N, CA, C and O of each residue as an XYZ file, in Angstrom:
768
protein
N       3.889      2.546     20.872
C       2.372      2.175     21.307
C       2.376      0.550     20.935
O       2.169     -0.299     21.803
N       2.621      0.238     19.618
C       2.197     -1.144     19.386
C       3.428     -1.921     19.763
O       3.165     -3.029     20.230
N       5.078     -1.533     19.653
C       6.118     -2.119     20.184
C       5.462     -2.864     21.482
O       5.361     -4.085     21.600
N       5.049     -1.918     22.403
C       4.694     -2.388     23.813
C       3.508     -3.425     23.768
O       3.563     -4.344     24.586
N       2.437     -3.375     22.894
C       1.496     -4.258     22.803
C       2.461     -5.629     22.473
O       2.537     -6.457     23.382
N       3.119     -5.868     21.342
C       3.763     -6.990     21.016
C       4.634     -7.646     21.992
O       4.664     -8.868     22.134
N       5.450     -6.693     22.764
C       6.223     -7.201     23.693
C       5.456     -7.783     24.871
O       5.976     -8.735     25.453
N       4.358     -7.353     25.261
C       3.668     -7.773     26.376
C       2.865     -8.937     25.781
O       2.557     -9.818     26.584
N       2.442     -9.100     24.401
C       1.852    -10.091     24.091
C       2.600    -11.489     24.365
O       2.125    -12.465     24.945
N       3.879    -11.350     23.811
C       5.271    -12.215     23.590
C       5.581    -12.791     25.182
O       5.817    -13.956     25.504
N       5.496    -11.505     26.122
C       6.067    -12.053     27.441
C       4.762    -12.836     28.040
O       5.102    -13.593     28.949
N       3.692    -12.850     27.835
C       2.609    -13.277     28.692
C       2.740    -14.698     27.904
O       2.752    -15.680     28.647
N       2.828    -14.922     26.657
C       2.814    -16.015     26.136
C       3.938    -17.051     26.265
O       3.887    -18.247     25.977
N       5.117    -16.235     26.832
C       6.334    -17.572     27.285
C       6.069    -17.542     29.028
O       6.381    -18.492     29.745
N       5.595    -16.584     29.415
C       5.194    -17.206     30.801
C       4.339    -18.069     30.963
O       4.653    -19.015     31.687
N       2.862    -18.045     30.302
C       2.293    -18.880     29.928
C       2.529    -20.237     29.640
O       1.961    -21.210     30.135
N       3.438    -20.209     28.776
C       4.032    -21.496     28.253
C       4.957    -22.179     29.366
O       5.050    -23.407     29.387
N       5.768    -21.238     30.460
C       6.243    -22.122     31.157
C       5.849    -22.571     32.285
O       6.524    -23.350     32.958
N       4.479    -22.039     32.688
C       3.955    -22.560     33.908
C       2.908    -23.506     33.448
O       2.288    -24.028     34.374
N       2.515    -23.896     32.117
C       1.802    -24.475     31.396
C       2.732    -25.808     30.955
O       2.096    -26.772     30.529
N       3.959    -25.905     31.018
C       4.935    -27.165     30.737
C       4.728    -26.924     28.817
O       4.827    -27.897     28.070
N       4.504    -25.813     28.395
C       4.895    -26.085     26.829
C       5.616    -25.657     26.153
O       5.500    -25.569     24.931
N       6.879    -25.159     27.095
C       7.701    -24.509     26.484
C       8.537    -24.874     25.083
O       9.117    -24.206     24.227
N       8.266    -26.415     25.328
C       9.114    -27.011     23.971
C       8.198    -26.897     22.625
O       8.755    -26.825     21.530
N       6.831    -26.883     22.736
C       6.488    -26.590     21.800
C       6.233    -25.028     21.034
O       5.861    -24.847     19.874
N       6.566    -23.963     22.095
C       6.911    -22.883     21.852
C       8.402    -22.253     21.165
O       8.534    -21.300     20.397
N       9.336    -23.068     21.689
C      10.667    -23.124     20.889
C      10.659    -23.821     19.669
O      11.399    -23.401     18.779
N       9.876    -24.923     19.440
C       9.909    -25.339     18.303
C       9.276    -24.447     17.320
O       9.742    -24.328     16.187
N       7.929    -23.636     17.832
C       7.149    -22.758     16.982
C       7.786    -21.445     16.472
O       7.274    -20.767     15.581
N       9.114    -21.089     17.196
C       9.716    -19.853     17.442
C      10.609    -20.116     16.231
O      10.926    -19.296     15.369
N      10.920    -21.256     16.305
C      12.028    -21.764     15.330
C      11.442    -21.990     13.910
O      12.049    -21.440     12.991
N      10.566    -22.576     13.671
C       9.806    -22.934     12.389
C       9.225    -21.781     11.943
O       9.167    -21.708     10.715
N       8.713    -20.723     12.640
C       8.398    -19.580     12.054
C       9.669    -18.747     11.795
O       9.493    -18.172     10.721
N      10.612    -18.501     12.199
C      11.439    -18.116     11.743
C      12.182    -18.358     10.840
O      12.885    -17.464     10.370
N      12.215    -19.521     10.408
C      12.691    -20.161      9.323
C      11.758    -19.748      8.243
O      12.282    -19.388      7.189
N      10.345    -19.739      8.338
C       9.313    -20.003      7.181
C       9.648    -18.067      6.886
O       9.506    -17.480      5.813
N       9.997    -17.604      7.903
C       9.921    -15.584      7.516
C      11.035    -15.738      6.720
O      10.871    -15.801      5.502
N      11.873    -15.791      7.081
C      13.001    -15.685      6.153
C      13.253    -16.488      4.712
O      14.090    -16.125      3.885
N      12.638    -17.303      4.604
C      12.371    -18.215      3.261
C      11.270    -17.149      2.198
O      11.430    -16.731      1.051
N      10.067    -16.960      3.258
C       9.041    -15.887      2.282
C       9.720    -14.644      2.276
O       9.626    -13.971      1.249
N      10.456    -14.165      3.325
C      11.199    -12.549      2.972
C      12.120    -12.804      1.461
O      12.184    -11.974      0.554
N      12.782    -14.138      1.463
C      13.506    -13.728      0.528
C      12.859    -14.150     -0.780
O      13.569    -13.670     -1.663
N      11.992    -14.723     -1.250
C      10.890    -15.327     -2.170
C      10.195    -13.878     -2.503
O      10.006    -13.654     -3.699
N       9.854    -13.017     -1.697
C       9.171    -11.839     -1.727
C       9.992    -11.084     -2.303
O       9.492    -10.431     -3.219
N      11.401    -10.872     -2.058
C      12.005     -9.577     -2.387
C      12.175    -10.207     -3.907
O      11.649     -9.557     -4.810
N      12.933    -11.534     -4.286
C      12.980    -11.438     -5.919
C      11.801    -11.304     -6.312
O      11.985    -11.012     -7.493
N      10.368    -11.314     -6.105
C       9.247    -10.776     -6.879
C       9.574     -9.872     -6.948
O      10.082     -9.550     -8.022
N       9.492     -8.814     -5.783
C       9.482     -7.586     -5.843
C      10.717     -6.612     -6.807
O      10.629     -5.559     -7.438
N      11.546     -7.317     -6.607
C      12.812     -6.663     -7.108
C      12.773     -6.979     -8.818
O      13.379     -6.266     -9.618
N      11.997     -8.110     -9.198
C      11.301     -7.950    -10.937
C      10.412     -7.196    -10.870
O      10.221     -6.699    -11.980
N       9.551     -6.728     -9.924
C       8.512     -6.086    -10.503
C       8.935     -4.423    -10.502
O       8.274     -3.548    -11.060
N       9.900     -4.262     -9.920
C      10.572     -2.894     -9.959
C      11.320     -2.700    -10.881
O      11.465     -1.579    -11.369
N      12.018     -3.886    -11.349
C      12.888     -3.723    -13.031
C      12.192     -3.279    -13.621
O      12.492     -2.312    -14.321
N      10.642     -3.931    -13.585
C      10.028     -3.937    -14.679
C       9.464     -2.170    -14.829
O       9.623     -1.282    -15.667
N       8.931     -2.265    -13.845
C       8.459     -0.495    -13.195
C       9.862      0.207    -14.282
O       9.635      0.822    -15.324
N      10.931     -0.004    -13.863
C      11.983      0.535    -14.149
C      12.129      0.962    -15.670
O      12.494      2.063    -16.082
N      11.703     -0.340    -16.539
C      12.000     -0.320    -17.775
C      10.443      0.524    -18.370
O      10.345      1.253    -19.357
N       9.582      0.205    -17.596
C       7.933      1.109    -17.704
C       8.613      2.609    -18.167
O       8.625      3.101    -19.296
N       9.126      3.112    -17.008
C       9.780      4.384    -16.883
C      10.333      5.039    -18.242
O       9.866      5.930    -18.951
N      11.659      4.160    -18.356
C      12.517      4.205    -19.329
C      11.971      4.298    -20.917
O      12.391      4.773    -21.972
N      10.680      3.496    -20.418
C      10.091      3.604    -22.204
C       9.070      4.252    -22.258
O       8.259      3.965    -23.139
N       8.801      5.284    -21.373
C       7.919      6.297    -21.369
C       6.359      5.629    -21.140
O       5.455      6.280    -21.664
N       6.063      4.710    -20.595
C       4.925      4.175    -20.612
C       4.581      4.681    -19.115
O       3.356      4.800    -19.143
N       4.895      4.933    -18.206
C       4.835      5.505    -16.995
C       4.438      6.878    -17.072
O       3.527      7.308    -16.363
N       5.220      7.774    -18.093
C       4.786      9.103    -18.529
C       3.273      9.190    -19.374
O       2.500     10.144    -19.281
N       3.061      8.026    -20.174
C       1.616      8.121    -20.606
C       0.702      7.544    -19.931
O      -0.455      7.739    -20.304
N       0.924      6.734    -18.833
C      -0.420      6.642    -17.963
C      -0.539      7.733    -16.785
O      -1.582      7.994    -16.186
N       0.519      8.229    -16.597
C       0.577      9.635    -15.952
C      -0.297     10.685    -16.828
O      -1.317     11.191    -16.361
N       0.241     11.015    -18.311
C      -0.522     11.769    -18.840
C      -2.187     11.440    -19.047
O      -3.052     12.315    -19.006
N      -2.462      9.891    -19.295
C      -3.795      9.872    -19.583
C      -4.485     10.003    -18.156
O      -5.520     10.670    -18.147
N      -4.093      9.506    -17.045
C      -4.825      9.199    -15.829
C      -4.511     11.026    -15.184
O      -4.870     11.172    -14.015
N      -4.063     11.967    -15.687
C      -3.810     13.425    -15.069
C      -5.157     13.723    -14.720
O      -5.506     13.947    -13.561
N      -5.978     13.729    -15.778
C      -7.615     14.725    -15.829
C      -8.326     13.739    -14.528
O      -8.981     14.339    -13.676
N      -8.192     12.471    -14.439
C      -8.790     12.524    -13.205
C      -8.621     12.394    -11.822
O      -9.382     12.310    -10.859
N      -6.787     12.407    -12.080
C      -6.177     12.795    -10.572
C      -6.549     14.316    -10.203
O      -6.841     14.614     -9.045
N      -6.525     15.211    -11.183
C      -6.885     16.362    -11.113
C      -8.273     16.667    -10.609
O      -8.331     17.627     -9.841
N      -9.458     16.018    -10.897
C     -10.511     15.951    -10.366
C     -10.259     15.432     -8.983
O     -10.748     16.293     -8.252
N      -9.900     14.753     -8.450
C      -9.636     13.872     -7.384
C      -9.082     14.938     -6.190
O      -9.449     15.024     -5.018
N      -7.932     15.817     -7.019
C      -7.219     16.802     -6.027
C      -7.403     18.281     -6.446
O      -6.426     19.006     -6.635
N      -8.494     18.651     -6.567
C      -8.452     20.187     -7.063
C      -7.590     21.128     -6.502
O      -7.043     22.078     -7.063
N      -7.512     20.706     -5.125
C      -6.676     21.730     -4.789
C      -4.990     22.193     -4.728
O      -4.314     23.061     -4.177
N      -4.774     20.969     -5.712
C      -3.089     20.814     -6.016
C      -3.207     21.272     -7.236
O      -4.019     20.787     -8.025
N      -2.328     22.364     -7.570
C      -1.929     22.898     -8.750
C      -1.450     21.958     -9.506
O      -0.746     21.203     -8.836
N      -1.535     21.561    -10.978
C      -1.159     20.647    -11.824
C       0.068     20.651    -12.063
O       0.335     19.728    -12.833
N       0.824     21.155    -11.819
C       2.566     21.245    -12.182
C       3.345     21.239    -10.636
O       4.527     21.532    -10.455
N       2.620     20.936     -9.858
C       3.132     20.831     -8.469
C       3.706     19.641     -7.991
O       2.842     18.766     -8.047
N       4.776     19.198     -7.542
C       5.778     17.898     -7.343
C       4.622     16.792     -6.713
O       4.529     15.587     -6.945
N       3.985     17.447     -6.045
C       3.021     16.616     -5.197
C       1.825     15.686     -6.103
O       1.135     14.764     -5.668
N       1.841     16.262     -7.484
C       1.136     15.315     -8.320
C       1.907     14.274     -9.012
O       1.291     13.214     -9.125
N       2.895     14.292     -9.423
C       4.162     13.711     -9.729
C       4.355     12.427     -9.047
O       4.677     11.377     -9.603
N       4.110     12.614     -7.676
C       4.548     11.766     -6.840
C       3.179     10.961     -6.793
O       3.128      9.747     -6.993
N       2.256     11.623     -6.555
C       0.733     10.687     -6.590
C       0.660     10.124     -7.504
O       0.356      8.952     -7.278
N       0.868     10.492     -9.147
C       0.599      9.512    -10.156
C       1.658      8.372     -9.988
O       1.429      7.227    -10.380
N       2.790      8.730     -9.406
C       4.006      7.211     -9.301
C       3.526      6.444     -8.203
O       3.467      5.215     -8.217
N       3.180      7.171     -7.248
C       2.329      6.089     -6.260
C       1.141      5.239     -6.656
O       0.856      4.114     -6.247
N       0.549      5.943     -7.470
C      -0.669      5.236     -8.091
C      -0.334      3.972     -8.872
O      -0.753      2.815     -8.832
N       0.584      4.625     -9.604
C       1.325      3.282    -10.430
C       1.577      2.281    -10.162
O       1.239      1.165    -10.557
N       2.501      2.824     -9.119
C       2.930      1.237     -8.193
C       2.222      0.359     -7.672
O       2.417     -0.856     -7.701
N       1.156      1.075     -7.047
C       0.199      0.269     -6.440
C      -0.434     -0.463     -7.157
O      -0.741     -1.573     -6.724
N      -0.888      0.006     -8.704
C      -1.482     -0.450     -9.536
C      -1.057     -2.146    -10.002
O      -1.805     -3.108    -10.176
N       0.325     -2.045    -10.104
C       1.156     -3.253    -10.627
C       1.243     -4.076     -9.176
O       1.687     -5.213     -9.335
N       0.934     -3.760     -7.881
C       1.051     -4.410     -6.673
C       2.295     -4.067     -5.857
O       2.603     -4.834     -4.944
N       2.750     -3.407     -6.006
C       4.397     -2.944     -5.767
C       3.971     -2.085     -3.992
O       4.710     -1.122     -3.786
N       3.099     -2.316     -3.023
C       2.905     -1.300     -2.351
C       4.552     -1.116     -1.819
O       4.967      0.040     -1.899
N       5.258     -1.866     -1.431
C       6.551     -1.451     -0.772
C       7.323     -0.305     -1.830
O       7.959      0.657     -1.399
N       7.202     -0.499     -2.761
C       8.001      0.514     -3.890
C       7.178      1.845     -3.820
O       7.720      2.943     -3.694
N       5.833      1.659     -3.911
C       4.762      2.623     -3.678
C       5.221      3.703     -2.343
O       5.285      4.925     -2.482
N       5.493      3.033     -1.154
C       5.536      3.651      0.052
C       6.416      5.142     -0.216
O       5.990      6.251      0.106
N       7.575      4.904     -0.799
C       8.563      6.295     -0.519
C       7.596      7.636     -1.283
O       7.421      8.775     -0.850
N       7.006      6.916     -2.732
C       6.741      7.994     -3.210
C       5.308      8.564     -2.853
O       4.990      9.658     -3.320
N       4.288      7.750     -1.910
C       3.404      8.330     -1.265
C       3.782      9.066     -0.006
O       3.018      9.895      0.489
N       4.895      8.786      0.488
C       5.431      9.844      1.859
C       5.993     10.900      0.940
O       6.019     11.852      1.720
N       6.400     11.301     -0.058
C       6.870     12.305     -0.704
C       5.434     12.924     -1.109
O       5.136     14.086     -0.835
N       4.764     12.232     -1.638
C       3.151     13.321     -1.860
C       3.002     13.603     -0.610
O       3.127     14.816     -0.438
N       2.770     12.974      0.442
C       2.171     13.791      1.285
C       2.934     14.892      2.153
O       2.422     15.856      2.722
N       4.222     14.540      2.122
C       4.929     15.741      2.513
C       4.824     16.873      1.719
O       5.043     17.981      2.211
N       4.438     16.702      0.249
C       4.301     18.077     -0.780
C       2.954     18.463     -0.492
O       2.723     19.671     -0.542
N       2.069     17.731     -0.218
C       0.879     18.200      0.342
C       0.748     19.121      1.592
O       0.007     20.101      1.658
N       1.512     18.701      2.498
C       1.793     19.305      3.485
C       2.491     20.507      3.487
O       2.340     21.326      4.392
N       3.178     20.665      2.630
C       3.658     21.808      2.476
C       2.580     22.740      1.621
O       2.699     23.927      1.924
N       1.760     22.533      0.822
C       0.747     23.316      0.077
C      -0.647     23.653      1.159
O      -1.538     24.488      1.005
N      -0.435     22.657      2.283
C      -1.650     22.972      3.384
C      -1.048     24.135      4.132
O      -1.846     25.041      4.373
N       0.063     24.285      4.506
C       0.923     24.757      5.420
C       0.101     24.621      7.029
O       0.018     25.602      7.767
N      -0.287     23.690      7.288
C      -0.875     23.323      8.586
C      -0.531     21.912      9.070
O      -0.092     20.977      8.402
N      -0.826     21.959     10.375
C      -0.288     20.534     11.016
C      -1.464     19.658     10.938
O      -1.279     18.495     11.296
N      -3.082     20.116     10.391
C      -3.933     19.308     10.182
C      -4.129     18.638      8.842
O      -3.760     19.305      7.875
N      -4.714     17.277      8.568
C      -4.871     16.855      7.357
C      -5.627     17.809      6.104
O      -6.772     18.148      6.403
N      -5.281     18.144      5.145
C      -5.684     18.545      4.182
C      -6.808     17.778      3.424
O      -6.601     16.576      3.588
N      -7.718     17.953      2.794
C      -8.675     17.458      1.948
C      -7.993     16.593      1.025
O      -8.254     15.400      0.874
N      -7.309     17.097      0.553
C      -6.149     16.160     -0.513
C      -5.449     15.105      0.328
O      -5.430     13.923     -0.013
N      -4.990     15.470      1.213
C      -4.153     14.396      1.891
C      -5.136     13.429      2.450
O      -4.548     12.350      2.515
N      -6.179     13.324      2.821
C      -7.384     12.785      3.125
C      -7.788     11.574      2.271
O      -8.098     10.424      2.584
N      -7.663     12.340      0.842
C      -8.365     11.656     -0.394
C      -7.169     10.571     -0.696
O      -7.399      9.363     -0.750
N      -5.896     11.127     -0.881
C      -4.613     10.443     -1.170
C      -4.540      9.229     -0.174
O      -4.131      8.149     -0.598
N      -4.871      9.352      0.958
C      -4.715      8.435      2.243
C      -5.596      7.184      1.944
O      -5.223      6.013      1.869
N      -7.038      7.773      1.766
C      -8.180      6.887      1.153
C      -7.462      5.998     -0.092
O      -7.104      4.844      0.147
N      -7.284      6.534     -1.312
C      -7.305      6.053     -2.177
C      -5.923      5.106     -2.089
O      -5.945      3.953     -2.520
N      -4.894      5.606     -1.579
C      -3.758      4.862     -1.403
C      -3.913      3.158     -0.488
O      -3.293      2.113     -0.682
N      -5.047      3.510      0.557
C      -5.334      2.412      1.134
C      -5.973      1.464      0.445
O      -5.818      0.255      0.620
N      -6.739      2.002     -0.391
C      -8.112      0.736     -1.071
C      -7.077      0.483     -2.286
O      -6.900     -0.733     -2.218
N      -6.457      0.865     -3.140
C      -5.556      1.254     -4.128
C      -6.017     -0.088     -5.235
O      -5.975     -1.282     -4.937
N      -6.383      0.397     -6.342
C      -6.682     -0.274     -7.295
C      -5.350     -1.182     -7.697
O      -4.343     -0.711     -8.225
N      -5.553     -2.640     -7.325
C      -4.734     -3.170     -7.875
C      -4.697     -4.066     -9.409
O      -5.799     -4.557     -9.649
N      -3.763     -4.325    -10.346
C      -4.435     -5.100    -11.547
C      -2.990     -6.495    -11.285
O      -3.255     -7.645    -11.634
N      -1.940     -6.257    -10.826
C      -1.453     -7.311    -10.569
C      -1.061     -7.238     -8.889
O      -0.504     -6.295     -8.326
N      -1.473     -8.385     -8.335
C      -1.122     -8.257     -6.792
C       0.055     -9.398     -6.600
O      -0.156    -10.576     -6.311
N       1.424     -8.746     -6.839
C       2.289     -9.424     -7.085
C       2.716    -10.104     -5.567
O       3.221    -11.226     -5.555
N       2.541     -9.539     -4.604
C       2.599     -9.879     -3.157
C       2.291    -10.817     -2.864
O       3.070    -11.625     -2.359
N       0.772    -11.109     -3.118
C      -0.252    -12.147     -2.771
C       0.083    -13.632     -3.790
O      -0.154    -14.782     -3.421
N       0.698    -13.223     -5.158
C       1.037    -14.311     -5.898
C       2.471    -15.213     -5.456
O       2.840    -16.387     -5.484
N       3.051    -13.789     -5.007
C       4.423    -14.657     -4.339
C       4.506    -15.535     -3.317
O       5.324    -16.450     -3.227
N       3.218    -15.108     -2.149
C       3.376    -16.023     -1.417
C       2.534    -16.995     -1.465
O       2.442    -17.809     -0.546
N       1.667    -17.050     -2.749
C       0.745    -18.422     -2.952
C       1.969    -19.271     -3.679
O       2.391    -20.269     -3.095
N       2.580    -18.853     -5.041
C       3.855    -19.526     -5.267
C       4.749    -19.809     -4.189
O       5.320    -20.788     -4.669
N       5.242    -19.644     -3.124
C       5.807    -19.782     -1.932
C       5.192    -21.378     -1.151
O       5.866    -22.356     -0.829
N       4.104    -21.224     -1.056
C       3.348    -21.961     -0.658
C       2.642    -23.328     -1.569
O       1.767    -24.101     -1.180
N       3.190    -23.310     -2.584
C       3.242    -24.158     -3.705
C       1.365    -24.469     -3.736
O       0.723    -25.486     -3.474
N       0.886    -22.934     -4.227
C      -0.066    -23.032     -4.748
C      -0.632    -23.474     -6.391
O      -0.222    -22.894     -7.396
N      -1.330    -24.256     -6.407
C      -1.778    -24.885     -7.723
C      -2.037    -23.930     -8.700
O      -1.748    -24.168     -9.872
N      -2.572    -22.823     -8.345
C      -2.697    -21.836     -9.580
C      -2.614    -20.600     -8.906
O      -3.623    -20.062     -8.450
N      -1.354    -20.050     -8.796
C      -1.373    -19.253     -7.701
C      -1.651    -17.403     -8.323
O      -1.715    -16.399     -7.615
N      -1.748    -17.480     -9.592
C      -2.475    -16.057    -10.309
C      -3.930    -16.238    -10.295
O      -4.606    -15.280    -10.671
N      -4.578    -17.416     -9.887
C      -6.391    -17.373    -10.193
C      -6.953    -16.213     -9.270
O      -8.173    -16.045     -9.261
N      -6.191    -15.452     -8.539
C      -6.969    -14.601     -7.656
C      -6.871    -13.061     -8.605
O      -7.571    -12.084     -8.339
N      -6.060    -13.097     -9.509
C      -6.002    -11.811    -10.076
C      -7.473    -10.794    -10.228
O      -7.483     -9.593     -9.957
N      -8.578    -11.521    -10.682
C      -9.611    -11.212    -11.351
C     -10.379    -10.665    -10.188
O     -11.007     -9.611    -10.285
N     -10.331    -11.389     -9.064
C     -11.137    -11.105     -7.615
C     -10.031     -9.973     -7.068
O     -10.451     -9.147     -6.258
N      -8.863     -9.920     -7.418
C      -8.333     -8.958     -6.723
C      -8.617     -7.045     -7.631
O      -8.808     -5.934     -7.135
N      -8.528     -7.418     -8.747
C      -9.448     -6.418     -9.491
C     -10.387     -5.712     -8.944
O     -10.298     -4.556     -8.530
N     -11.741     -6.745     -8.936
C     -12.774     -6.657     -8.688
C     -13.064     -6.005     -7.448
O     -13.918     -5.125     -7.335
N     -12.477     -6.362     -6.687
C     -12.397     -6.076     -4.444
C     -11.443     -4.692     -4.512
O     -11.599     -3.874     -3.605
N     -10.621     -4.458     -5.395
C      -9.892     -3.235     -5.317
C     -10.793     -2.220     -5.872
O     -10.964     -1.074     -5.457
N     -11.282     -2.741     -6.758
C     -11.918     -1.638     -7.802
C     -13.284     -1.001     -6.679
O     -13.577      0.191     -6.583
N     -13.906     -2.045     -5.985
C     -14.954     -1.626     -5.498
C     -14.671     -0.952     -4.258
O     -15.507     -0.129     -3.886
N     -13.587     -1.156     -3.505
C     -13.204     -0.613     -2.350
C     -12.577      0.478     -2.770
O     -12.603      1.315     -1.868
N     -11.769      1.045     -4.155
C     -11.352      2.106     -4.067
C     -12.738      3.441     -4.609
O     -13.002      4.610     -4.329
N     -13.211      2.514     -5.375
C     -14.630      3.418     -5.556
C     -15.577      3.858     -4.122
O     -16.167      4.936     -4.060
N     -15.593      3.277     -3.492
C     -16.447      3.118     -2.285
C     -15.963      3.793     -1.493
O     -16.760      4.243     -0.670
N     -14.685      4.147     -1.350
C     -13.531      4.921     -0.597
C     -13.974      6.484     -0.873
O     -14.374      7.311     -0.054
N     -13.777      6.619     -2.271
C     -13.710      7.927     -2.900
C     -15.252      8.731     -2.501
O     -15.354      9.884     -2.082
N     -16.311      7.819     -2.748
C     -17.651      8.217     -2.267
C     -17.806      8.564     -1.072
O     -18.346      9.645     -0.840
N     -17.276      7.552      0.202
C     -17.522      8.185      1.037
C     -16.571      9.371      1.549
O     -16.846     10.230      2.386
N     -15.384      9.197      0.832
C     -14.680     10.568      1.402
C     -15.075     11.944      0.913
O     -14.610     12.997      1.350
N     -16.297     11.781     -0.370
C     -16.511     13.158     -0.830
C     -17.838     13.204      0.331
O     -17.983     14.244      0.973
N     -18.604     12.262      0.518
C     -19.611     12.486      1.653
C     -19.054     13.597      2.815
O     -19.474     14.742      2.975
N     -18.044     12.948      3.529
C     -17.583     13.445      4.571
C     -16.877     14.876      4.179
O     -16.783     15.882      4.883
N     -16.416     14.662      2.858
C     -15.418     16.070      2.687
C     -16.766     17.309      2.535
O     -16.585     18.491      2.827
N     -18.114     16.751      2.020
C     -19.245     17.699      2.058
C     -19.418     18.096      3.748
O     -19.345     19.232      4.215
N     -19.598     17.180      4.294
C     -20.192     17.353      5.818
C     -18.939     18.385      6.604
O     -19.107     19.443      7.211
N     -17.748     17.679      6.349
C     -16.308     18.778      6.885
C     -16.673     20.351      6.637
O     -16.789     21.322      7.384
N     -16.786     20.163      5.378
C     -16.769     22.024      4.868
C     -17.835     22.870      4.914
O     -17.938     23.951      4.333
N     -18.694     22.289      5.690
C     -19.766     22.995      6.130
C     -19.482     24.105      7.059
O     -20.404     24.791      7.501
């Protein structure tokens, strides 16, 4: 459905430009936008590859295992329906770790696997409480290092691309805590 909406917006814009006599500006904007998009993708790829490499080093050094071990009690409280040694727990912890370091794209496959494992546990086509909680936390995800935003700011020659780190930590922490509180309120209402 979203593809149809985007296609219709593009078609309407082009038709409007044809009748309005601004087709030259549309062509110029298209090529300029395409050029910026390619440049941005290449710069984001390099940052993503760097941080995925750092995550790999952290994994090999046992840092991620330590993080998972330290955060397991909290995650167990957030997802009481999931058995402690179930594969979903591992995927959830890996997803949270990747999101913590601002690696949303790297976290996505682990998030999908976590949802698949939770669906197997619930044995239903409806979203379970754990799936909803995971989605809420994953959407708001506390981020310590917003790598993608820093890369974009560097690409556009920001004077201080990392100055957003403190505000990002604060904003994502508030969003995550608020999301968990709202999830718990609605869970109590749903479970009645």
